[in-house]
Coordinates of C-alpha atoms in Angstrom, one line a residue:
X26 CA 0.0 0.0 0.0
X27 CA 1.0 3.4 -0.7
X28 CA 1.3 6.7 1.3
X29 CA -1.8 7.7 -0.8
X30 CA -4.2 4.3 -0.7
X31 CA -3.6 5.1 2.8
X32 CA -4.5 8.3 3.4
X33 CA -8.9 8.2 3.5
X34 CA -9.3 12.1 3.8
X35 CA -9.8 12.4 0.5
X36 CA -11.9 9.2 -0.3
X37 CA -15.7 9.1 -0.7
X38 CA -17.5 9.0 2.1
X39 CA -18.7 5.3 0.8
X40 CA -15.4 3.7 1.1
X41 CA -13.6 2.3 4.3
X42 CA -14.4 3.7 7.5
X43 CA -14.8 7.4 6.0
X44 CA -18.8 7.0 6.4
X45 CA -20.8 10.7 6.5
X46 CA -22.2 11.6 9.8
X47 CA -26.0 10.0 10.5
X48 CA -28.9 12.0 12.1
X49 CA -30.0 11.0 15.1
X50 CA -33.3 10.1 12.7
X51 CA -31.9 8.3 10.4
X52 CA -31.7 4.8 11.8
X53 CA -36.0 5.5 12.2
X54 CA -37.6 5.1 8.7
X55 CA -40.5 6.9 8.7
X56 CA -43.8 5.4 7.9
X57 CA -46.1 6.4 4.7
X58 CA -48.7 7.0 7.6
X59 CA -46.3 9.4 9.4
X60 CA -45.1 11.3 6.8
X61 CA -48.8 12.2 5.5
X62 CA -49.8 13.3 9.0
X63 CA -46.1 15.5 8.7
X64 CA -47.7 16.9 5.5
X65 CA -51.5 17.4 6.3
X66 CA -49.9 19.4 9.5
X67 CA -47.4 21.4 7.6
X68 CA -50.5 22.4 4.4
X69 CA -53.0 22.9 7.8
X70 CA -50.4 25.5 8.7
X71 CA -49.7 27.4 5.5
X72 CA -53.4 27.6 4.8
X73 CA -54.1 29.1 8.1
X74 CA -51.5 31.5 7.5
X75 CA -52.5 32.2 4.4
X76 CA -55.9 32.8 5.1
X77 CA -54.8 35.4 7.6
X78 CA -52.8 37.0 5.1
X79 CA -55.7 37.0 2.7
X80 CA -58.0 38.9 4.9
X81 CA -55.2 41.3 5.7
X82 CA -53.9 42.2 2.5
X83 CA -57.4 41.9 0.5
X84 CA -59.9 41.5 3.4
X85 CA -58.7 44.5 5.6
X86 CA -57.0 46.8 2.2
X87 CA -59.7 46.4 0.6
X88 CA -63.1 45.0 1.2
X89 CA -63.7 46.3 4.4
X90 CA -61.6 49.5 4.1
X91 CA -64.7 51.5 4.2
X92 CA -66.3 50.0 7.7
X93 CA -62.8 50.4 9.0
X94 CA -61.9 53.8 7.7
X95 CA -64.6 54.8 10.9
X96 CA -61.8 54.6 13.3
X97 CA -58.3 56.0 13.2
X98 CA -54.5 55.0 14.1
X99 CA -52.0 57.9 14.4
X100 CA -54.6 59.7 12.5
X101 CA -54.9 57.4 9.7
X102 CA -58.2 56.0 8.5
X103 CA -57.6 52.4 9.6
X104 CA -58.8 50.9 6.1
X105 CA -55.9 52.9 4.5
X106 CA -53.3 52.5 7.3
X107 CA -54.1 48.5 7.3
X108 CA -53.6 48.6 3.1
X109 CA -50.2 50.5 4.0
X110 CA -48.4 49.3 6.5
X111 CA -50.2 47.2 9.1
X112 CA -50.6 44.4 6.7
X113 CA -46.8 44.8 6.3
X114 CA -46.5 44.2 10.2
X115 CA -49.0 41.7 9.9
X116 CA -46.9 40.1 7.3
X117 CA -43.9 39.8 9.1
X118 CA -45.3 38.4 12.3
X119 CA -46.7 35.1 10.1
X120 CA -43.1 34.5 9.0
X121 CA -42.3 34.0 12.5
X122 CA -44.9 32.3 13.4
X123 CA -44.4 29.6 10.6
X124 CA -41.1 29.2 11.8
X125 CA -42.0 28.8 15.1
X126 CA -44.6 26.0 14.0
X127 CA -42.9 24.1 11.9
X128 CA -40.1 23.9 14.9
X129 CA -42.6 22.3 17.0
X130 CA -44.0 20.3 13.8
X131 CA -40.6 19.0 13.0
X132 CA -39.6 18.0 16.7
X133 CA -43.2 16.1 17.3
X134 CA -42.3 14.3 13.6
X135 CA -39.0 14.0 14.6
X136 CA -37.4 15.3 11.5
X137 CA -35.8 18.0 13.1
X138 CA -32.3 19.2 12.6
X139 CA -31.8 21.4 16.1
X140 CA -30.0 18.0 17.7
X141 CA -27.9 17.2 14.7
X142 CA -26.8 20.6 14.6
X143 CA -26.0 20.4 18.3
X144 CA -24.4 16.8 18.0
X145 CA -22.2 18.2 14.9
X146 CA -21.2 21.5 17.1
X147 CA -22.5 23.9 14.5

């Protein structure tokens, strides 16, 4: 053998004892049953939020801009402030909330990669 056939750090991860780094999942296969109840929970999600955003951006901006343009925020008709920047706020509060869902999604599914990342120190 040479100095090179020796040396693994450059070999595929396939060969020899050089094997890639498992998830603490991947032992588990996951069942056709699971993985449908992972996806009916993650589309529940993104249609709820979506919904929200509809009546936001279309609901609050637009078809009931004139029953909400009775009251005001800093002086703003609240139909018009709504179609200019509280649907904005609005907006970015559903990005973290998806996240924070599909954290709790993932962990209950167990297809999560917080423990990996832990495991791996990154």
């Amino acid at each position: 053998m040479t100095t090179s056939e020796n040396d693994t750090s450059n070999a595929y991860h396939h060969v020899g004892t050089n094997m890639p780094v498992h998830s603490h999942h991947d032992e588990e296969v996951l069942s056709e049953q699971k993985v449908a109840a992972y996806w009916r929970a993650n589309i529940r999600l993104l249609l709820g939020l979506l919904v929200v955003w509809f009546l936001v951006s279309f609901g609050a901006g637009i078809l009931f801009a004139e029953s909400l343009n009775q009251f005001e925020i800093a002086g703003f008709p609240l139909g018009f402030w709504f179609a200019q920047q509280g649907s904005i706020y609005v907006f970015v509060v559903l990005i973290f909330v998806y996240v924070r869902r599909m954290h709790v999604i993932e962990r209950e599914f167990g297809v999560d990669d917080d423990a990996d990342e832990a495991e791996n120190g990154v």
